[in-house]
mmCIF file of C-alpha atoms in Angstrom:
data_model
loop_
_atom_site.group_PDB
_atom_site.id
_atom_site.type_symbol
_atom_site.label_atom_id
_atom_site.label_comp_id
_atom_site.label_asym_id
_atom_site.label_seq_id
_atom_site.Cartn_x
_atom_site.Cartn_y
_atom_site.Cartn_z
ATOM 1 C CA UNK T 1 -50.454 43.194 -32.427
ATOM 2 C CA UNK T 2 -53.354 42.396 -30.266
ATOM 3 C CA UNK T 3 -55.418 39.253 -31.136
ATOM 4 C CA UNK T 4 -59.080 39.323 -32.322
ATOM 5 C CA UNK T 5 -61.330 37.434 -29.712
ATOM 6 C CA UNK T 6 -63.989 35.296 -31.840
ATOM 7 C CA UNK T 7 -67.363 34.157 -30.530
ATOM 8 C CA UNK T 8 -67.790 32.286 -27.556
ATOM 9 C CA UNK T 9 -68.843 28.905 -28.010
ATOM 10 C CA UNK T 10 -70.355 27.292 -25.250
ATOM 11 C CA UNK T 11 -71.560 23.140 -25.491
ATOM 12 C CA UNK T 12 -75.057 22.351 -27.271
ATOM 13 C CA UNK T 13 -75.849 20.894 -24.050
ATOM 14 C CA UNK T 14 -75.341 24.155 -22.069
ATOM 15 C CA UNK T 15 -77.807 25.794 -24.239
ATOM 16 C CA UNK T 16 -80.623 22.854 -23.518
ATOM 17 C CA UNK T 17 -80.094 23.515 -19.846
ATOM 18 C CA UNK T 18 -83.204 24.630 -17.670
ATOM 19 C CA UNK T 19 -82.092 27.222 -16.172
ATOM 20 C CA UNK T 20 -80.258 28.784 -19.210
ATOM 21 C CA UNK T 21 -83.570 28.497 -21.080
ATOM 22 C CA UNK T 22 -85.286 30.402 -18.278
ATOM 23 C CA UNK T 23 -82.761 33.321 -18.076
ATOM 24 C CA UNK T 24 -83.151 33.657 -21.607
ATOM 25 C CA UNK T 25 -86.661 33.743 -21.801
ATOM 26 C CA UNK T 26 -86.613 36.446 -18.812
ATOM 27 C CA UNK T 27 -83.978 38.060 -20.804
ATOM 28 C CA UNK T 28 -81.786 38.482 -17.786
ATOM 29 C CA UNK T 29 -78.170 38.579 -19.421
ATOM 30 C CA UNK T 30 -76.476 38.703 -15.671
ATOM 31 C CA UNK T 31 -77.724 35.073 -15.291
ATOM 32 C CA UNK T 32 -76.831 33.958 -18.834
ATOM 33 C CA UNK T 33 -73.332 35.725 -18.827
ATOM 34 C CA UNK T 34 -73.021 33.671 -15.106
ATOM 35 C CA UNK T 35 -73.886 30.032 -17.476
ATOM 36 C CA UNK T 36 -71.269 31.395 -20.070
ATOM 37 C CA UNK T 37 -68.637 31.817 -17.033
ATOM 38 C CA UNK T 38 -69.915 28.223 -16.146
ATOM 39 C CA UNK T 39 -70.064 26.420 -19.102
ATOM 40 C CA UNK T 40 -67.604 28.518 -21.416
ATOM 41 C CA UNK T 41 -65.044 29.096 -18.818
ATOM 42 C CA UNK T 42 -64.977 32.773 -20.055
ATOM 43 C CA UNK T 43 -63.940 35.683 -18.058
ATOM 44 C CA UNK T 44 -65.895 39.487 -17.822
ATOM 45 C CA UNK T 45 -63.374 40.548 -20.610
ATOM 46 C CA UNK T 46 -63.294 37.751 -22.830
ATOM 47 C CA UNK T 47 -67.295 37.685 -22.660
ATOM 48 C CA UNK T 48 -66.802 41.492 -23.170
ATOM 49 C CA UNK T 49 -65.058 41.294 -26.201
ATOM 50 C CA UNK T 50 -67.105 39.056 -27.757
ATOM 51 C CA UNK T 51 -70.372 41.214 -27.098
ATOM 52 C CA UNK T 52 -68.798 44.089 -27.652
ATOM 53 C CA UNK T 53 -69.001 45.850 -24.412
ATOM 54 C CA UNK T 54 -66.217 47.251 -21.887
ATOM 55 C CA UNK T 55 -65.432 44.604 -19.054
ATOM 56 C CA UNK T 56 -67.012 46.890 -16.466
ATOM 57 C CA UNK T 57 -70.486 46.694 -18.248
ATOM 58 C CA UNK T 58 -69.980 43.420 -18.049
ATOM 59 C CA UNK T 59 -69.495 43.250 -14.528
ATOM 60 C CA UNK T 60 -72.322 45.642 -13.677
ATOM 61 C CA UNK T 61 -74.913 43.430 -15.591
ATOM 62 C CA UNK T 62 -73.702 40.130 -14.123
ATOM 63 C CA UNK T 63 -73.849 41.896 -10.603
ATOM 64 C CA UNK T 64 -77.333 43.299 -11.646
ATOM 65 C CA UNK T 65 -76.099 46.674 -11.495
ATOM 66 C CA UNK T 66 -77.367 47.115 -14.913
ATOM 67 C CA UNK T 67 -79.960 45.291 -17.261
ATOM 68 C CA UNK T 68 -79.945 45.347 -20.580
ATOM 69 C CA UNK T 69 -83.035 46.952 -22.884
ATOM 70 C CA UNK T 70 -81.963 47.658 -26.216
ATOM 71 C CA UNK T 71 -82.364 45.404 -29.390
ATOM 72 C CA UNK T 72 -79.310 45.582 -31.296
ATOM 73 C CA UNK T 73 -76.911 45.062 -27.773
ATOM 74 C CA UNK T 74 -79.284 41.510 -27.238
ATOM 75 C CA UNK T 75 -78.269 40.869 -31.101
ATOM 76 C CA UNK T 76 -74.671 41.046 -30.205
ATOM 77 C CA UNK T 77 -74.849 39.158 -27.242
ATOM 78 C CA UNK T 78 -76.280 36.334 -29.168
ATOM 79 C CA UNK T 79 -74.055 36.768 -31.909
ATOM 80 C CA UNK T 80 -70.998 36.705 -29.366
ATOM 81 C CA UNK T 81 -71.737 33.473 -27.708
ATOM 82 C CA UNK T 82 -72.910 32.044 -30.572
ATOM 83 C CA UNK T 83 -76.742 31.366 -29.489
ATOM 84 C CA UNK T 84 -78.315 28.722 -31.948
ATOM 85 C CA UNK T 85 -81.401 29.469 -33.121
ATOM 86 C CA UNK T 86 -83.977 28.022 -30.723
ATOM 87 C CA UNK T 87 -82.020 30.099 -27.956
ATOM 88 C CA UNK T 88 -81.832 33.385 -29.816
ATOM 89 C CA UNK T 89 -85.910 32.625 -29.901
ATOM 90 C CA UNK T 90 -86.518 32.249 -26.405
ATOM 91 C CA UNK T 91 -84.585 35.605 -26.513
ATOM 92 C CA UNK T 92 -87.312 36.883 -28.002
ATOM 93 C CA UNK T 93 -85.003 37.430 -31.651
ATOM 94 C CA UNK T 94 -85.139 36.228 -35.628
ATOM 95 C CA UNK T 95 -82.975 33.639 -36.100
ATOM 96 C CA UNK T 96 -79.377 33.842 -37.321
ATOM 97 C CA UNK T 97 -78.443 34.628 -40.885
ATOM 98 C CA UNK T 98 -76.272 31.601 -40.639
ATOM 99 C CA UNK T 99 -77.562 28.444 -41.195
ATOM 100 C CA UNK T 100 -77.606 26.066 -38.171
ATOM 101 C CA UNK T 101 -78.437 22.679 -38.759
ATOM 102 C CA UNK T 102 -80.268 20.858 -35.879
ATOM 103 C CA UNK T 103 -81.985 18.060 -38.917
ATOM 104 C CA UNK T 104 -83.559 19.004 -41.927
ATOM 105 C CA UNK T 105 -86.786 17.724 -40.720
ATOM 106 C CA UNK T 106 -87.488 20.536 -37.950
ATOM 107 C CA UNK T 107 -87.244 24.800 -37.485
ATOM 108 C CA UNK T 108 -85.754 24.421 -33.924
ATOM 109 C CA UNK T 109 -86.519 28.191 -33.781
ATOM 110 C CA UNK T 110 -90.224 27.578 -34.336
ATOM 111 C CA UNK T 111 -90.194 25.125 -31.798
ATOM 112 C CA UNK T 112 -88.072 25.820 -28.911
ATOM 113 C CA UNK T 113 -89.125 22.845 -26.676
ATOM 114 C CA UNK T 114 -87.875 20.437 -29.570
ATOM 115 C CA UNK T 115 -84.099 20.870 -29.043
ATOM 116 C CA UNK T 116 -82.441 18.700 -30.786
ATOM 117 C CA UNK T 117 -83.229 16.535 -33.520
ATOM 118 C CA UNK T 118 -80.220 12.792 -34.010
ATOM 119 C CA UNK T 119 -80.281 11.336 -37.518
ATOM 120 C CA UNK T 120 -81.271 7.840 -35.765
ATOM 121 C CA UNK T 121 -81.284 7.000 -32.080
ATOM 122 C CA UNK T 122 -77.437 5.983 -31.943
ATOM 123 C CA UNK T 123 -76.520 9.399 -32.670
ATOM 124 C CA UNK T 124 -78.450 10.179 -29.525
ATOM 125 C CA UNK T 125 -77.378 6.872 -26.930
ATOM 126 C CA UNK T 126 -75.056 8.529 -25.187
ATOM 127 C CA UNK T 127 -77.353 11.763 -24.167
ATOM 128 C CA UNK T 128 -79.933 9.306 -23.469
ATOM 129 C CA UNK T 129 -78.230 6.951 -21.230
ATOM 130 C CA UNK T 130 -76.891 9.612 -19.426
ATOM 131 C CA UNK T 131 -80.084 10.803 -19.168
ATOM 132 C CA UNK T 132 -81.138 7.463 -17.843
ATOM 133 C CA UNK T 133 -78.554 7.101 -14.997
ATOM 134 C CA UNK T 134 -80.322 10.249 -13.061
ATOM 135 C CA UNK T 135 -83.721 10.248 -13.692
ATOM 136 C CA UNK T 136 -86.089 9.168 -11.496
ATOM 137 C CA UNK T 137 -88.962 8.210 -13.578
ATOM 138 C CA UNK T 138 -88.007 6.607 -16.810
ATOM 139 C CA UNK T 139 -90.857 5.775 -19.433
ATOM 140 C CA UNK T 140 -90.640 3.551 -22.373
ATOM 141 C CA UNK T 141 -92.816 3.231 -25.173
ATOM 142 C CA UNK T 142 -91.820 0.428 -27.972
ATOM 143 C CA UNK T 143 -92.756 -2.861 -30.052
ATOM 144 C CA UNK T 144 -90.488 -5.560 -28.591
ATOM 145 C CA UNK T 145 -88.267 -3.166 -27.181
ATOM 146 C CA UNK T 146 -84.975 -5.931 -26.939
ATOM 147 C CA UNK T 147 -82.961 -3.055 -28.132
ATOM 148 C CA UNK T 148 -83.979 -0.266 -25.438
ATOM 149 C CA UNK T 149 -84.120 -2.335 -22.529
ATOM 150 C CA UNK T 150 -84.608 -6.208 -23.170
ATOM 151 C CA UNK T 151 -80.860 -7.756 -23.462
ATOM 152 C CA UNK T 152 -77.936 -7.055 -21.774
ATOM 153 C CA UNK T 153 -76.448 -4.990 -24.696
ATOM 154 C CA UNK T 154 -79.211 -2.768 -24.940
ATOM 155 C CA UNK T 155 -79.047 0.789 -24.685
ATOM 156 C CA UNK T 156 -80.851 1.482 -21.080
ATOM 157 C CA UNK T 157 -80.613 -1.903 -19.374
ATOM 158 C CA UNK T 158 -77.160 -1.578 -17.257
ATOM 159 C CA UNK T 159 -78.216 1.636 -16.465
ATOM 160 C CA UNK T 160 -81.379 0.709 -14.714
ATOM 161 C CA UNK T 161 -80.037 -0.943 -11.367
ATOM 162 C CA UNK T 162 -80.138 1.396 -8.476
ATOM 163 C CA UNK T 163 -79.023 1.040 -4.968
ATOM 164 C CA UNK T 164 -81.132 0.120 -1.998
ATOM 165 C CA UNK T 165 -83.712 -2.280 -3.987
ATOM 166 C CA UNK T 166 -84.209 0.317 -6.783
ATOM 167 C CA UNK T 167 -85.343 3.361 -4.465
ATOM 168 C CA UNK T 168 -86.387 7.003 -6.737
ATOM 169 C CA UNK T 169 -86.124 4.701 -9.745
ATOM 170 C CA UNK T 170 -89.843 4.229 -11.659
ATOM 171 C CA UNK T 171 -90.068 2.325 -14.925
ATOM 172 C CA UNK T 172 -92.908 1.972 -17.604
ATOM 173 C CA UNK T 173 -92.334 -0.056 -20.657
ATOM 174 C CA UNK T 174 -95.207 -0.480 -23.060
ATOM 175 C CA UNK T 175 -94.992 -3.280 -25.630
ATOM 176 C CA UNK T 176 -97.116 -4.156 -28.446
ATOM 177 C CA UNK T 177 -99.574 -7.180 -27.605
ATOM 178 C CA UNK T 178 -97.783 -10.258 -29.151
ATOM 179 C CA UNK T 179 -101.486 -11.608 -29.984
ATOM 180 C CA UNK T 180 -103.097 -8.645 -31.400
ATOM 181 C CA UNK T 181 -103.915 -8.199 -35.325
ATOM 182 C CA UNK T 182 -101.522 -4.960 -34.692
ATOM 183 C CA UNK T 183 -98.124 -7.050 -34.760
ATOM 184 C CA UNK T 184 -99.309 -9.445 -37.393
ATOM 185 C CA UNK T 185 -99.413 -6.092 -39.549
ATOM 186 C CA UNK T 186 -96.432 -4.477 -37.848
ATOM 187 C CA UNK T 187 -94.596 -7.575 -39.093
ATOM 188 C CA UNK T 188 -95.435 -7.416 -42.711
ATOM 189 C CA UNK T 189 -94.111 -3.650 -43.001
ATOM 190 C CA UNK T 190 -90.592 -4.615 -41.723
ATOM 191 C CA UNK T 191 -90.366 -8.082 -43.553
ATOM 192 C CA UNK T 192 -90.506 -9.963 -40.584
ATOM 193 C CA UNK T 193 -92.653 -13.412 -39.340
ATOM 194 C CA UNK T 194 -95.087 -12.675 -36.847
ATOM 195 C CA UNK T 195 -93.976 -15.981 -34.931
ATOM 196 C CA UNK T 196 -90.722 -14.436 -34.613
ATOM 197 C CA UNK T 197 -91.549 -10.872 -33.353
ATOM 198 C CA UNK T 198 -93.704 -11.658 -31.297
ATOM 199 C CA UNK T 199 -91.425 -13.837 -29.710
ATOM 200 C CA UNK T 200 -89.507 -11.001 -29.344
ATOM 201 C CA UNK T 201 -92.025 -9.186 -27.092
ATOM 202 C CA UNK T 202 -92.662 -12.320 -24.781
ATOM 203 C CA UNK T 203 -88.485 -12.660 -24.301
ATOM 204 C CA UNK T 204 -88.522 -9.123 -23.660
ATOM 205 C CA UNK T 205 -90.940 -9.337 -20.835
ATOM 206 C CA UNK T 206 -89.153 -12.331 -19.631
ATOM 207 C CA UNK T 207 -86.248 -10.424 -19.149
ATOM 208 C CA UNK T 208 -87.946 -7.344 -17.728
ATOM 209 C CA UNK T 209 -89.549 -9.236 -14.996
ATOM 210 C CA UNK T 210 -85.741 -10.309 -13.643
ATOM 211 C CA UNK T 211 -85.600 -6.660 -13.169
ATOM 212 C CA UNK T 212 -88.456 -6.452 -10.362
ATOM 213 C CA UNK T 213 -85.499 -6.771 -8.068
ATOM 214 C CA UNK T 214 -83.583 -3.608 -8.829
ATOM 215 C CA UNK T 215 -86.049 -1.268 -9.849
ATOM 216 C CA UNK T 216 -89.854 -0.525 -9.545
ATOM 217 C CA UNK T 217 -90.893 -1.818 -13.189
ATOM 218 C CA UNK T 218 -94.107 -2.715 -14.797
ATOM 219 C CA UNK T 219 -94.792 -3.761 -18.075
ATOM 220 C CA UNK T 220 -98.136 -3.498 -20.397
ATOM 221 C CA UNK T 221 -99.184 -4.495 -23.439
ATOM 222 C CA UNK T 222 -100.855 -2.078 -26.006
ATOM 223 C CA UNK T 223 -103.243 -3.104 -29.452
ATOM 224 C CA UNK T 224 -102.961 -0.778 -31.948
ATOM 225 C CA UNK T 225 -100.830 -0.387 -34.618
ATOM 226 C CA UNK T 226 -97.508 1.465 -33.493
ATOM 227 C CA UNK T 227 -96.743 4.976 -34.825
ATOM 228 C CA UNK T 228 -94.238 6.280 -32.044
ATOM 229 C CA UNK T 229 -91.299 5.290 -30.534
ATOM 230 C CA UNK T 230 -90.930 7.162 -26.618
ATOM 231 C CA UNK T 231 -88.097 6.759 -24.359
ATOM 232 C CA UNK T 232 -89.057 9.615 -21.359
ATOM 233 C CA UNK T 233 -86.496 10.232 -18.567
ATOM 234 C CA UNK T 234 -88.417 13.063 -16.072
ATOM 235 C CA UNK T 235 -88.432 16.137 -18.074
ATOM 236 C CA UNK T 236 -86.923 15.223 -21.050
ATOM 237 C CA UNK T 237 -88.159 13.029 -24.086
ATOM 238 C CA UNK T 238 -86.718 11.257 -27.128
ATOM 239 C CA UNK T 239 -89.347 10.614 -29.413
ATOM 240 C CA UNK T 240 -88.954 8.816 -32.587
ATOM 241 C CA UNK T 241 -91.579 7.062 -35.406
ATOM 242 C CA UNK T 242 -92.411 3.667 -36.792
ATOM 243 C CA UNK T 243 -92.956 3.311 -40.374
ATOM 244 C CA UNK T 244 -93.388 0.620 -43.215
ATOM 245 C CA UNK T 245 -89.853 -0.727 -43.893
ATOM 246 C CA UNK T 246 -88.281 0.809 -40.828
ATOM 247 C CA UNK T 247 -87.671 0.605 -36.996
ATOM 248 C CA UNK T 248 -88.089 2.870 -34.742
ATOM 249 C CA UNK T 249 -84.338 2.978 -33.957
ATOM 250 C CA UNK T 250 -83.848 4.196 -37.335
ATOM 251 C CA UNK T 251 -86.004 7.096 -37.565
ATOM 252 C CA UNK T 252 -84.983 10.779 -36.952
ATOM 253 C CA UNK T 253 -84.738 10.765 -33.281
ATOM 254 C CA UNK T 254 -86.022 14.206 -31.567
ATOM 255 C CA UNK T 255 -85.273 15.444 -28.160
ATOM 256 C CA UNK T 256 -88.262 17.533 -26.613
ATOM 257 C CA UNK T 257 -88.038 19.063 -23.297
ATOM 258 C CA UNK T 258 -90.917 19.839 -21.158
ATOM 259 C CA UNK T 259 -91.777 23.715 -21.280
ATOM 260 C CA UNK T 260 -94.543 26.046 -19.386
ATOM 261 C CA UNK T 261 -96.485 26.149 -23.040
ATOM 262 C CA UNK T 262 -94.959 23.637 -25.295
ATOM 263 C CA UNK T 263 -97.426 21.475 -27.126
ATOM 264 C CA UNK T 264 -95.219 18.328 -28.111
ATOM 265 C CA UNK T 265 -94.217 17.186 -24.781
ATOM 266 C CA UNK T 266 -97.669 17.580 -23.027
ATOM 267 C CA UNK T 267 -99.350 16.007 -25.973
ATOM 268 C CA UNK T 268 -96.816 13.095 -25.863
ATOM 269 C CA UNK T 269 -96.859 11.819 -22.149
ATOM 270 C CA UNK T 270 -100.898 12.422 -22.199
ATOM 271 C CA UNK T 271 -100.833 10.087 -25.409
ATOM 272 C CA UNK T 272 -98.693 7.413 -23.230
ATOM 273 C CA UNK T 273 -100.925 8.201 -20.285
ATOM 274 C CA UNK T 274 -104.135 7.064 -22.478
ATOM 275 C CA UNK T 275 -102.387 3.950 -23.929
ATOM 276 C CA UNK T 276 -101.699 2.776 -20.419
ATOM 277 C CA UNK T 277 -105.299 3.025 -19.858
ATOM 278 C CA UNK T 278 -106.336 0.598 -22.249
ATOM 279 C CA UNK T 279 -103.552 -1.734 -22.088
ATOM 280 C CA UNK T 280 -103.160 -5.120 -20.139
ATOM 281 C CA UNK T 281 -100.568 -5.494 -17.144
ATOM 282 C CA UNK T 282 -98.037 -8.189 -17.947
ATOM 283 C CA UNK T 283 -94.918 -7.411 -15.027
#
């Protein structure tokens, strides 16, 4: 008896890609059956059978013999490789009867540039220090930030070294002022003296400065009271918030890529942009 070939299922990460967004969005299915070759590892016949198609239509549309036009044969191509939802939206289709959770708090499909959403930012360290080791512009919005980049056991400080002095390697960290009436309140919501965070701040800036060394860094302080938590690397963003009685570590944490029309992303660099602005140089 022959075996019945399931859905493809290619990595969440595969799906996040670029260029895979890009096919999908020009609805060319000979580049996105080329990223499920890629990614998947699947042949013309196994992507076949999961689309429902003949291996030689297959081969035609991947060779761009053939393009594809018709509604329902997009449907089964996203059913068949198992698009979530933000992809099958890009594809220009509703999203799936099944449920697909990416975090309660957000549609994906509604938003396609927010891609994934981590319960709390250690769901997400991995992704983010990878993220980390190849950028070339990293960006770093916090309130003492010892955990993102201050100690040696924080998430993105080993990854920050570069070779050659720190050459294609650009960091921003914004802290909150450890004089301003904005951490006096910041420490009341989390229980905290404000002797003791902002102590935190000035040790983090201590430590930031050995840095100068192996990587072009610069440090600023900021004044108001702090609502988001950024940690940019080029394209990509993980954004989380600050609230009475938590950090910013333990907040929903959402990845948001930049897109040609996305809101989020724009909205969020021009918001660290203007903060910049009006913030004093420390490093």
């Amino acid at each position: 008896m022959t075996a019945v070939l399931g859905p493809i299922e290619l990595p969440d990460w595969a799906w996040e890609r670029a260029e895979v967004r890009q096919a999908l969005r020009a609805r060319d299915m000979g580049a996105v059956f080329r990223f499920t070759q890629q990614y998947a590892g699947a042949s013309q016949s196994r992507i076949a059978a999961a689309a429902g198609m003949t291996q030689a239509r297959v081969n035609e549309i991947i060779n761009c013999r053939r393009e594809v036009s018709r509604l329902d044969v997009y449907e089964r191509i996203a059913d068949g490789l198992r698009m979530p939802d933000d992809a099958r939206h890009l594809l220009g289709l509703a999203a799936s009867r099944e449920k697909r959770s990416g975090g309660a708090a957000f549609d994906l499909a509604a938003f396609p540039e927010v891609v994934r959403v981590y319960a709390a930012q250690n769901s997400a360290a991995e992704e983010i220090q990878q993220q980390a080791r190849e950028a070339q512009e990293l960006d770093i919005l916090a309130v003492r930030g010892l955990g993102l980049i201050g100690l040696n056991d924080s998430l993105l400080r080993a990854w920050l070294p570069r070779e050659e002095g720190g050459k294609g390697l650009r960091v921003r960290v914004l802290l909150l002022d450890p004089d301003s009436d904005a951490l006096t309140q910041r420490a009341a919501e989390i229980g905290e003296s404000a002797d003791a965070l902002a102590s935190g701040v000035r040790l983090a800036e201590a430590r930031l400065r050995e840095l100068a060394d192996s990587c072009d860094i610069s440090a600023w302080r900021y004044r108001m009271l702090p609502t988001w938590r950024l940690i940019r690397t080029d394209s990509t963003m993980f954004v989380s918030a600050f609230d009475a009685g938590w950090e910013g570590h333990e907040s929903a944490t959402y990845k948001v890529m930049e897109t040609p029309h996305g809101p989020f992303f724009r909205g969020f660099r021009r918001m660290f942009e203007a903060i910049i602005d009006g913030a004093q140089r420390t490093i």
